Amino acid sequence: MTYWNILFIFDTFFFVLVAFTVTYMTVYAISSQFVRKPEIPKTKRLNRFIVLIPSYKSDAVIERTVRAILGQTYPQRLFDVTVISDHQDEMTNFRLAQHPITLLTPNFKYSTKAKSLQYAINNLPQFKIYDIVVILDADNIVLPEFLEELNAAYEYAGTKAIQVHRLSKNRDTASAMLDATFEEINNSIFRLGHIAIGLPAAIAGSGMAFEYNWFKDNIVKTKAAWEDKELEALLLRQHIYVDYFDHILVFDEKTRRSKDFNRQRGRWATTQFYTILKNIKYLPTAIFNKQYDLIDKILQWMLMPRTIMMGVIVIMSLLLPFIYFSLAIKWWIMAAIILLVFAIATPDYLVDKRWERSFFIAPFIMFKSLLHLVSFAKAKKTFINKNK
């Protein structure tokens, strides 16, 4: 096989992967522009909430999150807060214990969010009766009307699972700005775009609400470090629709350093890789049964991670003109299309002076994400050890 044959195969392979991802994102980015904001009526039914906050080595931020969720306009008798403090400082636990919450302090050998949530469910008082469980991350901040709005949305949706709008509470570095932008692109494409055409929204790992009994029965089935993907697969296989409410906000801390940003993206890429390996077996049955939501989700998990995709596009667009000029043209077109898709999916509030300063740094950050592909083998061993 000649050098040129290898080049053509390599170019075709990556272009097909990128084109599939770009086409998928284009369809849902356009769909997201046609979502009508629902008029949610006030409800007389007041559900009882349990708010679970897994907190792994989050000593610096957990107290702010606890204070935010305790300061709700929702009747205090109708919600409880449980913090699962995993490998946190004794002084942090002492301060948390001063708040009217339930504090659990497991000490796992290998810590995962799934283990923390299972531990919480197994240690909640048996006499307590809840309607809805809410999952927040240790760095999440919510507004005082969060539970009040969530209660009305849950009654309006009439489903067992809800995802709310996660957005950044910090955009002070180029990495944080890029992370915030990708979060909102995800909201547009994988949530707004999906509910616009009647498909379930993707869950985001926090800012989630589930029917309590469903969650109690199903969280014990999660075993991996990517419990949100496992819950998502369980919801789809049980034909449960995930609704999304863009007006209910959860503020999320974004990574400030490019090193942390790329490590996070490498971990997410590894998670996506193993998720598709675990769920691809359901694709034939989903096609046979015309279960379009599960088909869409499996296709979604097959997409190339965005940072890696952009890194590939940048590299091919810059290198191919010096190797085989005509091969580069389609990559330039692809680059223009994906930038247009990102522009459509990015909310106007993000496009400010900070965004302009970060724009030219972004390709270098995303290029580094390609280097994290080599972490797949190492991550596999780590994930297997954590989930034994």
Tab-separated table of C-alpha atoms in Angstrom:
chain	number	residue	atom	x	y	z
A	1	MET	CA	0.000	0.000	0.000
A	2	THR	CA	1.463	3.336	-1.061
A	3	TYR	CA	1.776	6.489	0.999
A	4	TRP	CA	-1.037	8.136	-0.987
A	5	ASN	CA	-3.390	5.220	-0.376
A	6	ILE	CA	-2.782	5.512	3.357
A	7	LEU	CA	-3.376	9.249	3.207
A	8	PHE	CA	-6.690	8.854	1.344
A	9	ILE	CA	-7.915	6.160	3.753
A	10	PHE	CA	-6.909	8.244	6.765
A	11	ASP	CA	-8.537	11.369	5.317
A	12	THR	CA	-11.760	9.561	4.369
A	13	PHE	CA	-12.080	7.822	7.725
A	14	PHE	CA	-11.813	10.998	9.775
A	15	PHE	CA	-13.933	13.018	7.375
A	16	VAL	CA	-16.813	10.516	7.605
A	17	LEU	CA	-16.677	10.615	11.421
A	18	VAL	CA	-16.599	14.417	11.470
A	19	ALA	CA	-19.294	14.767	8.788
A	20	PHE	CA	-21.629	12.465	10.729
A	21	THR	CA	-21.125	14.504	13.900
A	22	VAL	CA	-21.548	17.845	12.124
A	23	THR	CA	-24.704	16.693	10.313
A	24	TYR	CA	-26.274	15.494	13.565
A	25	MET	CA	-25.434	18.740	15.355
A	26	THR	CA	-26.701	20.861	12.460
A	27	VAL	CA	-30.143	19.236	12.496
A	28	TYR	CA	-30.668	19.792	16.213
A	29	ALA	CA	-29.046	23.226	16.338
A	30	ILE	CA	-31.582	24.436	13.768
A	31	SER	CA	-34.415	22.651	15.605
A	32	SER	CA	-33.477	24.426	18.838
A	33	GLN	CA	-34.421	27.755	17.270
A	34	PHE	CA	-38.074	26.708	17.013
A	35	VAL	CA	-38.751	25.862	20.654
A	36	ARG	CA	-41.615	27.754	22.239
A	37	LYS	CA	-41.294	28.661	25.891
A	38	PRO	CA	-44.039	26.772	27.748
A	39	GLU	CA	-46.495	28.674	29.886
A	40	ILE	CA	-46.356	26.682	33.106
A	41	PRO	CA	-49.451	27.210	35.254
A	42	LYS	CA	-49.264	27.449	39.019
A	43	THR	CA	-50.033	24.182	40.743
A	44	LYS	CA	-51.776	23.522	44.032
A	45	ARG	CA	-49.918	20.245	44.514
A	46	LEU	CA	-46.754	20.624	46.571
A	47	ASN	CA	-44.424	17.659	46.200
A	48	ARG	CA	-41.975	16.593	48.862
A	49	PHE	CA	-38.333	16.839	47.708
A	50	ILE	CA	-35.125	15.179	48.780
A	51	VAL	CA	-32.041	17.018	47.474
A	52	LEU	CA	-28.929	14.835	47.203
A	53	ILE	CA	-25.515	16.517	46.932
A	54	PRO	CA	-22.539	14.154	46.440
A	55	SER	CA	-19.428	16.047	47.524
A	56	TYR	CA	-16.043	14.466	46.848
A	57	LYS	CA	-13.113	16.580	48.093
A	58	SER	CA	-15.141	19.755	47.492
A	59	ASP	CA	-14.356	21.493	50.766
A	60	ALA	CA	-13.977	24.910	49.133
A	61	VAL	CA	-17.453	25.091	47.571
A	62	ILE	CA	-19.880	22.743	49.309
A	63	GLU	CA	-21.033	25.182	52.004
A	64	ARG	CA	-22.132	27.776	49.457
A	65	THR	CA	-24.186	25.138	47.686
A	66	VAL	CA	-25.821	24.046	50.933
A	67	ARG	CA	-26.681	27.624	51.900
A	68	ALA	CA	-28.184	28.242	48.458
A	69	ILE	CA	-30.472	25.203	48.519
A	70	LEU	CA	-31.547	25.888	52.106
A	71	GLY	CA	-32.572	29.435	51.223
A	72	GLN	CA	-35.583	28.395	49.155
A	73	THR	CA	-38.967	30.098	48.924
A	74	TYR	CA	-40.475	26.592	48.851
A	75	PRO	CA	-41.955	25.519	52.224
A	76	GLN	CA	-39.101	24.177	54.350
A	77	ARG	CA	-41.210	21.345	55.726
A	78	LEU	CA	-41.492	19.946	52.184
A	79	PHE	CA	-37.822	19.431	51.341
A	80	ASP	CA	-34.797	17.816	52.946
A	81	VAL	CA	-31.149	18.139	51.984
A	82	THR	CA	-28.605	15.319	52.211
A	83	VAL	CA	-24.886	15.872	51.628
A	84	ILE	CA	-22.734	12.819	50.967
A	85	SER	CA	-19.356	14.041	52.181
A	86	ASP	CA	-16.746	11.730	50.697
A	87	HIS	CA	-13.068	12.202	51.634
A	88	GLN	CA	-13.622	15.721	52.938
A	89	ASP	CA	-11.887	17.480	55.814
A	90	GLU	CA	-13.229	16.986	59.339
A	91	MET	CA	-13.592	20.743	59.770
A	92	THR	CA	-15.715	20.891	56.609
A	93	ASN	CA	-17.946	18.161	57.984
A	94	PHE	CA	-18.165	19.975	61.312
A	95	ARG	CA	-19.336	23.171	59.595
A	96	LEU	CA	-21.804	21.268	57.404
A	97	ALA	CA	-23.264	19.604	60.480
A	98	GLN	CA	-24.298	23.025	61.806
A	99	HIS	CA	-26.844	23.305	58.981
A	100	PRO	CA	-30.300	21.644	59.055
A	101	ILE	CA	-29.258	18.860	56.696
A	102	THR	CA	-28.509	15.137	56.801
A	103	LEU	CA	-24.752	14.624	56.601
A	104	LEU	CA	-23.444	11.251	55.451
A	105	THR	CA	-19.709	10.488	55.556
A	106	PRO	CA	-18.825	7.348	53.589
A	107	ASN	CA	-15.212	6.402	53.053
A	108	PHE	CA	-15.029	4.507	49.776
A	109	LYS	CA	-11.793	2.954	48.595
A	110	TYR	CA	-12.714	3.986	45.050
A	111	SER	CA	-15.143	6.889	45.036
A	112	THR	CA	-17.772	7.434	42.363
A	113	LYS	CA	-20.887	9.547	42.242
A	114	ALA	CA	-23.002	6.423	41.758
A	115	LYS	CA	-21.686	4.931	45.008
A	116	SER	CA	-22.452	8.165	46.860
A	117	LEU	CA	-26.021	8.289	45.542
A	118	GLN	CA	-26.591	4.618	46.372
A	119	TYR	CA	-25.194	5.182	49.852
A	120	ALA	CA	-27.570	8.108	50.364
A	121	ILE	CA	-30.646	6.178	49.216
A	122	ASN	CA	-29.761	3.245	51.464
A	123	ASN	CA	-29.270	5.489	54.503
A	124	LEU	CA	-32.255	7.820	54.269
A	125	PRO	CA	-34.752	7.437	57.130
A	126	GLN	CA	-37.303	4.772	56.230
A	127	PHE	CA	-40.199	6.779	57.668
A	128	LYS	CA	-39.561	9.686	55.279
A	129	ILE	CA	-41.776	9.772	52.194
A	130	TYR	CA	-40.584	11.712	49.134
A	131	ASP	CA	-42.084	12.407	45.731
A	132	ILE	CA	-39.070	13.817	43.875
A	133	VAL	CA	-35.302	13.455	44.194
A	134	VAL	CA	-33.064	16.285	42.973
A	135	ILE	CA	-29.375	15.747	42.178
A	136	LEU	CA	-26.944	18.659	42.498
A	137	ASP	CA	-23.167	18.790	42.269
A	138	ALA	CA	-21.132	20.139	45.170
A	139	ASP	CA	-20.328	23.346	43.259
A	140	ASN	CA	-23.871	24.083	42.028
A	141	ILE	CA	-25.669	27.271	43.056
A	142	VAL	CA	-29.442	27.650	42.734
A	143	LEU	CA	-31.771	30.628	43.034
A	144	PRO	CA	-34.284	30.933	45.905
A	145	GLU	CA	-37.214	29.992	43.654
A	146	PHE	CA	-35.505	26.860	42.290
A	147	LEU	CA	-37.641	24.223	44.041
A	148	GLU	CA	-40.820	26.236	43.564
A	149	GLU	CA	-40.233	26.398	39.802
A	150	LEU	CA	-39.146	22.765	39.694
A	151	ASN	CA	-42.312	21.644	41.465
A	152	ALA	CA	-44.523	23.478	38.946
A	153	ALA	CA	-42.474	22.133	36.017
A	154	TYR	CA	-42.668	18.561	37.309
A	155	GLU	CA	-46.457	18.727	37.565
A	156	TYR	CA	-46.665	20.336	34.114
A	157	ALA	CA	-44.369	17.795	32.454
A	158	GLY	CA	-46.174	14.703	33.709
A	159	THR	CA	-43.037	12.580	33.372
A	160	LYS	CA	-40.628	10.895	35.777
A	161	ALA	CA	-37.472	12.744	34.734
A	162	ILE	CA	-36.585	16.417	34.275
A	163	GLN	CA	-33.378	18.206	33.351
A	164	VAL	CA	-33.001	21.913	34.086
A	165	HIS	CA	-30.737	24.528	32.554
A	166	ARG	CA	-27.136	24.292	33.738
A	167	LEU	CA	-25.065	27.358	32.970
A	168	SER	CA	-21.725	28.732	34.017
A	169	LYS	CA	-21.257	30.865	37.104
A	170	ASN	CA	-17.706	31.826	36.067
A	171	ARG	CA	-16.147	32.860	32.749
A	172	ASP	CA	-12.934	34.381	34.024
A	173	THR	CA	-10.413	32.397	31.928
A	174	ALA	CA	-10.247	31.165	28.346
A	175	SER	CA	-10.833	27.579	29.477
A	176	ALA	CA	-13.816	28.563	31.622
A	177	MET	CA	-15.234	30.587	28.732
A	178	LEU	CA	-14.834	27.670	26.339
A	179	ASP	CA	-16.364	25.276	28.887
A	180	ALA	CA	-19.329	27.632	29.400
A	181	THR	CA	-19.836	27.942	25.647
A	182	PHE	CA	-19.788	24.174	25.109
A	183	GLU	CA	-22.256	23.745	27.980
A	184	GLU	CA	-24.715	26.085	26.279
A	185	ILE	CA	-24.148	24.435	22.895
A	186	ASN	CA	-25.027	21.136	24.566
A	187	ASN	CA	-28.165	22.726	26.009
A	188	SER	CA	-29.195	23.955	22.568
A	189	ILE	CA	-28.455	20.780	20.614
A	190	PHE	CA	-28.998	17.910	23.045
A	191	ARG	CA	-31.860	19.416	25.024
A	192	LEU	CA	-33.739	22.244	23.312
A	193	GLY	CA	-33.204	20.782	19.847
A	194	HIS	CA	-34.435	17.381	20.946
A	195	ILE	CA	-37.589	18.435	22.772
A	196	ALA	CA	-38.415	20.663	19.788
A	197	ILE	CA	-39.048	17.546	17.697
A	198	GLY	CA	-40.474	15.406	20.490
A	199	LEU	CA	-37.380	13.444	21.531
A	200	PRO	CA	-36.173	13.282	25.151
A	201	ALA	CA	-33.527	15.693	26.368
A	202	ALA	CA	-30.103	14.529	27.504
A	203	ILE	CA	-29.452	14.576	31.223
A	204	ALA	CA	-26.406	16.513	32.381
A	205	GLY	CA	-25.238	14.833	35.591
A	206	SER	CA	-26.657	17.521	37.883
A	207	GLY	CA	-29.700	19.760	37.904
A	208	MET	CA	-31.751	16.587	37.453
A	209	ALA	CA	-35.053	15.612	39.069
A	210	PHE	CA	-36.559	12.126	39.110
A	211	GLU	CA	-39.595	10.484	40.596
A	212	TYR	CA	-38.256	9.262	43.922
A	213	ASN	CA	-39.453	5.661	43.725
A	214	TRP	CA	-38.114	5.268	40.182
A	215	PHE	CA	-34.739	6.645	41.221
A	216	LYS	CA	-34.617	4.462	44.328
A	217	ASP	CA	-35.266	1.341	42.242
A	218	ASN	CA	-32.834	2.230	39.446
A	219	ILE	CA	-29.824	3.966	40.999
A	220	VAL	CA	-28.792	0.595	42.478
A	221	LYS	CA	-28.441	-0.693	38.899
A	222	THR	CA	-25.656	1.774	38.107
A	223	LYS	CA	-22.165	0.450	38.587
A	224	ALA	CA	-19.808	2.583	36.518
A	225	ALA	CA	-18.267	6.002	37.115
A	226	TRP	CA	-20.576	7.433	34.449
A	227	GLU	CA	-23.839	6.961	36.362
A	228	ASP	CA	-25.666	9.686	34.397
A	229	LYS	CA	-25.216	7.758	31.155
A	230	GLU	CA	-26.434	4.561	32.825
A	231	LEU	CA	-29.504	6.336	34.195
A	232	GLU	CA	-30.148	7.811	30.767
A	233	ALA	CA	-30.013	4.378	29.144
A	234	LEU	CA	-32.375	2.981	31.800
A	235	LEU	CA	-34.861	5.799	31.204
A	236	LEU	CA	-34.878	5.182	27.468
A	237	ARG	CA	-35.201	1.412	27.739
A	238	GLN	CA	-38.157	1.946	30.083
A	239	HIS	CA	-39.751	4.412	27.643
A	240	ILE	CA	-39.545	7.347	30.066
A	241	TYR	CA	-39.409	10.800	28.497
A	242	VAL	CA	-36.887	13.331	29.843
A	243	ASP	CA	-38.249	16.868	29.684
A	244	TYR	CA	-36.100	20.000	29.724
A	245	PHE	CA	-36.914	23.396	31.219
A	246	ASP	CA	-34.662	26.176	30.030
A	247	HIS	CA	-35.921	28.790	32.505
A	248	ILE	CA	-34.989	26.835	35.661
A	249	LEU	CA	-31.342	27.612	36.343
A	250	VAL	CA	-28.510	25.775	38.065
A	251	PHE	CA	-25.193	27.619	38.119
A	252	ASP	CA	-22.199	25.341	37.640
A	253	GLU	CA	-18.496	25.967	38.325
A	254	LYS	CA	-16.385	25.742	35.166
A	255	THR	CA	-12.776	24.621	34.928
A	256	ARG	CA	-10.357	27.545	34.878
A	257	ARG	CA	-7.137	25.877	33.689
A	258	SER	CA	-6.586	24.352	30.264
A	259	LYS	CA	-4.922	21.341	31.902
A	260	ASP	CA	-8.070	20.593	33.912
A	261	PHE	CA	-10.273	21.333	30.887
A	262	ASN	CA	-8.436	18.812	28.716
A	263	ARG	CA	-8.289	16.211	31.472
A	264	GLN	CA	-12.051	16.585	31.873
A	265	ARG	CA	-12.618	16.227	28.116
A	266	GLY	CA	-10.367	13.187	28.009
A	267	ARG	CA	-12.373	11.582	30.809
A	268	TRP	CA	-15.658	12.419	29.065
A	269	ALA	CA	-14.385	10.971	25.788
A	270	THR	CA	-13.446	7.772	27.604
A	271	THR	CA	-16.871	7.677	29.254
A	272	GLN	CA	-18.567	8.089	25.888
A	273	PHE	CA	-16.451	5.326	24.391
A	274	TYR	CA	-17.429	2.782	27.052
A	275	THR	CA	-21.050	3.917	27.058
A	276	ILE	CA	-21.441	3.120	23.368
A	277	LEU	CA	-19.683	-0.234	23.830
A	278	LYS	CA	-22.168	-1.118	26.558
A	279	ASN	CA	-25.287	0.059	24.702
A	280	ILE	CA	-24.632	-0.670	21.018
A	281	LYS	CA	-26.188	-4.127	21.516
A	282	TYR	CA	-29.593	-2.455	21.982
A	283	LEU	CA	-29.507	-0.785	18.544
A	284	PRO	CA	-30.936	-3.690	16.454
A	285	THR	CA	-33.852	-4.157	18.875
A	286	ALA	CA	-34.503	-0.414	18.960
A	287	ILE	CA	-34.594	-0.286	15.137
A	288	PHE	CA	-36.891	-3.326	14.943
A	289	ASN	CA	-39.282	-1.825	17.537
A	290	LYS	CA	-39.065	1.658	16.011
A	291	GLN	CA	-37.898	3.099	19.317
A	292	TYR	CA	-36.636	6.335	17.833
A	293	ASP	CA	-35.538	7.918	21.117
A	294	LEU	CA	-33.180	5.034	21.916
A	295	ILE	CA	-31.896	4.958	18.319
A	296	ASP	CA	-31.176	8.687	18.521
A	297	LYS	CA	-29.406	8.328	21.865
A	298	ILE	CA	-27.143	5.520	20.627
A	299	LEU	CA	-26.296	7.613	17.555
A	300	GLN	CA	-25.624	10.544	19.876
A	301	TRP	CA	-23.162	8.483	21.889
A	302	MET	CA	-21.420	7.557	18.623
A	303	LEU	CA	-20.636	11.204	17.849
A	304	MET	CA	-17.047	12.357	17.925
A	305	PRO	CA	-16.404	14.473	21.055
A	306	ARG	CA	-16.572	18.137	20.125
A	307	THR	CA	-13.119	19.182	21.290
A	308	ILE	CA	-11.499	16.252	19.480
A	309	MET	CA	-13.598	16.970	16.388
A	310	MET	CA	-12.469	20.594	16.317
A	311	GLY	CA	-8.872	19.538	16.854
A	312	VAL	CA	-9.106	17.162	13.870
A	313	ILE	CA	-10.697	19.851	11.681
A	314	VAL	CA	-8.000	22.387	12.577
A	315	ILE	CA	-5.160	19.938	11.936
A	316	MET	CA	-6.539	18.689	8.617
A	317	SER	CA	-7.382	22.199	7.430
A	318	LEU	CA	-3.875	23.446	8.160
A	319	LEU	CA	-1.760	20.448	7.079
A	320	LEU	CA	-3.501	19.080	3.990
A	321	PRO	CA	-2.910	22.162	1.764
A	322	PHE	CA	0.818	21.414	1.975
A	323	ILE	CA	0.345	17.700	1.234
A	324	TYR	CA	-2.575	17.429	-1.207
A	325	PHE	CA	-4.364	20.727	-1.724
A	326	SER	CA	-7.650	19.438	-3.141
A	327	LEU	CA	-8.225	17.232	-0.081
A	328	ALA	CA	-8.221	20.311	2.151
A	329	ILE	CA	-11.165	22.032	0.457
A	330	LYS	CA	-13.833	19.819	2.017
A	331	TRP	CA	-12.267	20.362	5.461
A	332	TRP	CA	-12.481	24.136	5.005
A	333	ILE	CA	-16.160	23.753	4.110
A	334	MET	CA	-16.679	21.535	7.153
A	335	ALA	CA	-14.951	24.107	9.373
A	336	ALA	CA	-17.251	26.846	8.081
A	337	ILE	CA	-20.356	24.696	8.680
A	338	ILE	CA	-19.442	23.742	12.244
A	339	LEU	CA	-18.611	27.346	13.131
A	340	LEU	CA	-22.037	28.331	11.808
A	341	VAL	CA	-23.644	25.561	13.881
A	342	PHE	CA	-21.820	26.755	17.001
A	343	ALA	CA	-22.916	30.320	16.274
A	344	ILE	CA	-26.549	29.209	15.986
A	345	ALA	CA	-26.369	27.167	19.202
A	346	THR	CA	-24.512	29.766	21.293
A	347	PRO	CA	-26.743	32.178	23.250
A	348	ASP	CA	-26.191	35.885	22.639
A	349	TYR	CA	-25.258	36.616	26.263
A	350	LEU	CA	-21.998	34.670	25.872
A	351	VAL	CA	-20.756	36.780	22.960
A	352	ASP	CA	-19.050	39.623	24.800
A	353	LYS	CA	-15.522	40.951	25.266
A	354	ARG	CA	-14.466	37.891	27.249
A	355	TRP	CA	-15.660	35.650	24.416
A	356	GLU	CA	-13.704	37.689	21.859
A	357	ARG	CA	-10.506	37.421	23.921
A	358	SER	CA	-10.947	33.657	24.253
A	359	PHE	CA	-11.859	32.988	20.617
A	360	PHE	CA	-8.298	32.832	19.283
A	361	ILE	CA	-7.035	30.731	22.194
A	362	ALA	CA	-9.769	28.127	21.833
A	363	PRO	CA	-8.180	26.170	18.903
A	364	PHE	CA	-4.999	25.604	20.915
A	365	ILE	CA	-6.963	24.330	23.923
A	366	MET	CA	-8.990	21.994	21.716
A	367	PHE	CA	-5.857	20.799	19.915
A	368	LYS	CA	-4.472	19.618	23.249
A	369	SER	CA	-7.579	17.482	23.660
A	370	LEU	CA	-6.265	15.221	20.903
A	371	LEU	CA	-3.353	14.318	23.144
A	372	HIS	CA	-5.793	12.890	25.660
A	373	LEU	CA	-6.802	10.124	23.269
A	374	VAL	CA	-3.767	8.244	24.545
A	375	SER	CA	-5.350	8.220	28.001
A	376	PHE	CA	-8.042	5.748	26.876
A	377	ALA	CA	-6.043	2.649	27.802
A	378	LYS	CA	-4.982	4.092	31.149
A	379	ALA	CA	-8.515	5.284	31.884
A	380	LYS	CA	-9.909	1.832	31.072
A	381	LYS	CA	-7.783	0.247	33.773
A	382	THR	CA	-8.711	2.974	36.280
A	383	PHE	CA	-12.443	2.720	35.561
A	384	ILE	CA	-12.399	-1.075	35.854
A	385	ASN	CA	-10.613	-0.888	39.221
A	386	LYS	CA	-13.048	1.717	40.532
A	387	ASN	CA	-16.070	-0.343	39.625
A	388	LYS	CA	-15.076	-3.792	40.812
